[in-house]
Short mmCIF file of C-alpha atoms in Angstrom, two decimals:
data_model
loop_
_atom_site.label_atom_id
_atom_site.label_comp_id
_atom_site.label_asym_id
_atom_site.label_seq_id
_atom_site.Cartn_x
_atom_site.Cartn_y
_atom_site.Cartn_z
CA ALA A 2 4.29 9.16 10.20
CA ALA A 3 6.29 11.22 7.69
CA ALA A 4 8.71 8.31 7.12
CA ARG A 5 5.78 5.93 6.51
CA GLY A 6 4.32 8.46 4.08
CA ALA A 7 7.61 8.71 2.22
CA GLU A 8 7.92 4.92 2.04
CA ALA A 9 4.35 4.64 0.72
CA MET A 10 5.13 7.28 -1.92
CA LEU A 11 8.23 5.38 -3.09
CA ALA A 12 6.23 2.15 -3.23
CA ALA A 13 3.54 3.89 -5.31
CA GLU A 14 6.19 5.21 -7.69
CA ARG A 15 7.59 1.69 -8.13
CA ARG A 16 4.08 0.30 -8.83
CA VAL A 17 3.43 2.99 -11.42
CA ALA A 18 6.81 2.41 -13.07
CA THR A 19 6.00 -1.30 -13.34
CA MET A 20 2.57 -0.53 -14.78
CA ALA A 21 4.15 1.85 -17.31
CA ALA A 22 6.71 -0.77 -18.36
CA GLU A 23 3.88 -3.28 -18.84
CA GLY A 24 1.75 -0.79 -20.81
CA ARG A 25 -1.03 -0.80 -18.20
CA LEU A 26 -1.42 2.95 -17.62
CA PRO A 27 -4.40 4.83 -19.04
CA ALA A 28 -2.11 7.64 -20.25
CA ARG A 29 1.57 8.34 -20.80
CA LEU A 30 3.66 8.56 -17.63
CA VAL A 31 5.24 12.01 -17.27
CA PRO A 32 7.86 12.42 -14.53
CA PHE A 33 7.48 15.54 -12.39
CA ALA A 34 11.13 16.34 -13.11
CA SER A 35 10.30 16.88 -16.79
CA LEU A 36 7.61 19.40 -15.81
CA SER A 37 9.83 21.43 -13.53
CA ALA A 38 13.31 21.12 -15.04
CA TRP A 39 13.34 24.68 -16.31
CA GLU A 40 13.73 28.09 -14.71
CA TYR A 41 10.40 29.76 -14.03
CA THR A 42 9.93 33.29 -15.36
CA ASP A 43 6.89 35.54 -15.06
CA GLY A 44 4.42 34.79 -17.82
CA LEU A 45 5.87 31.30 -18.24
CA THR A 46 8.00 32.58 -21.14
CA GLY A 47 10.73 30.03 -20.41
CA MET A 48 8.39 27.03 -20.53
CA PRO A 49 9.86 24.41 -22.88
CA GLU A 50 7.81 23.21 -25.83
CA SER A 51 7.88 19.69 -24.36
CA VAL A 52 5.80 20.98 -21.44
CA ARG A 53 3.56 23.26 -23.54
CA GLY A 54 2.82 20.28 -25.74
CA LEU A 55 1.14 18.51 -22.82
CA ALA A 56 -1.80 20.95 -22.84
CA ASP A 57 -5.11 19.11 -23.30
CA THR A 58 -3.30 15.76 -23.15
CA ASP A 59 -4.08 12.91 -20.77
CA VAL A 60 -1.01 12.03 -18.72
CA THR A 61 -0.21 9.99 -15.63
CA LEU A 62 1.64 11.80 -12.85
CA VAL A 63 2.80 10.39 -9.53
CA GLY A 64 2.76 12.93 -6.74
CA PHE A 65 1.34 14.06 -3.44
CA MET A 66 -2.23 15.34 -3.39
CA LEU A 67 -3.03 18.56 -1.53
CA PRO A 68 -6.80 19.13 -1.33
CA ILE A 69 -7.67 22.79 -1.80
CA ASP A 70 -10.84 23.20 0.23
CA GLU A 71 -12.35 19.77 0.86
CA VAL A 72 -11.37 16.68 2.81
CA GLU A 73 -14.04 14.32 1.44
CA ASN A 74 -15.53 14.26 -2.06
CA VAL A 75 -12.57 16.24 -3.39
CA THR A 76 -13.30 17.92 -6.72
CA GLN A 77 -10.02 19.81 -7.14
CA PHE A 78 -6.56 19.55 -5.66
CA LEU A 79 -2.95 20.50 -6.17
CA LEU A 80 -0.43 17.82 -7.07
CA VAL A 81 3.18 18.28 -6.02
CA GLU A 82 6.15 16.00 -6.57
CA SER A 83 6.38 14.61 -3.06
CA LEU A 84 5.43 14.93 0.56
CA TRP A 85 8.55 17.04 1.01
CA SER A 86 7.21 19.56 -1.52
CA CYS A 87 4.30 20.56 0.66
CA CYS A 88 4.08 21.30 4.34
CA TYR A 89 7.18 19.33 5.43
CA GLY A 90 9.82 20.85 3.21
CA THR A 91 10.55 23.68 0.85
CA PRO A 92 7.42 25.03 -0.85
CA PRO A 93 7.46 24.27 -4.57
CA ASP A 94 7.84 26.94 -7.22
CA LEU A 95 4.81 27.76 -9.34
CA HIS A 96 5.94 25.46 -12.16
CA GLN A 97 6.29 22.55 -9.72
CA VAL A 98 2.57 22.43 -8.90
CA VAL A 99 -0.19 20.90 -11.03
CA ARG A 100 -3.77 22.03 -10.41
CA CYS A 101 -6.15 19.12 -10.96
CA VAL A 102 -9.89 19.63 -11.45
CA MET A 103 -12.20 16.65 -11.66
CA SER A 104 -14.85 16.38 -14.37
CA ALA A 105 -18.36 17.47 -13.36
CA GLY A 106 -19.89 14.94 -10.97
CA GLN A 107 -16.56 13.20 -10.27
CA THR A 108 -14.68 13.14 -7.00
#
């Protein structure tokens, strides 16, 4: 099951890359590596300006969704880089997790 999940993730990444190349994404594609390619320090003092500049910006990220407290009608979740960044591998550092909260009424 884990291998099928990994294959599905790679296929999704290829589809998104194609969509990005064709200009069909609703927002700019940001690779997870660009979000986490810096050394985390308390208070996020080492966060690069390229990451700070994403605040309040619509972006497209490809990752693995970890629901926080719901299984259906999910209103918030954590996004990590891959299946291997959650329960099957090494837990991600704080700066390798994106908390996603849906707009009111959206799931």
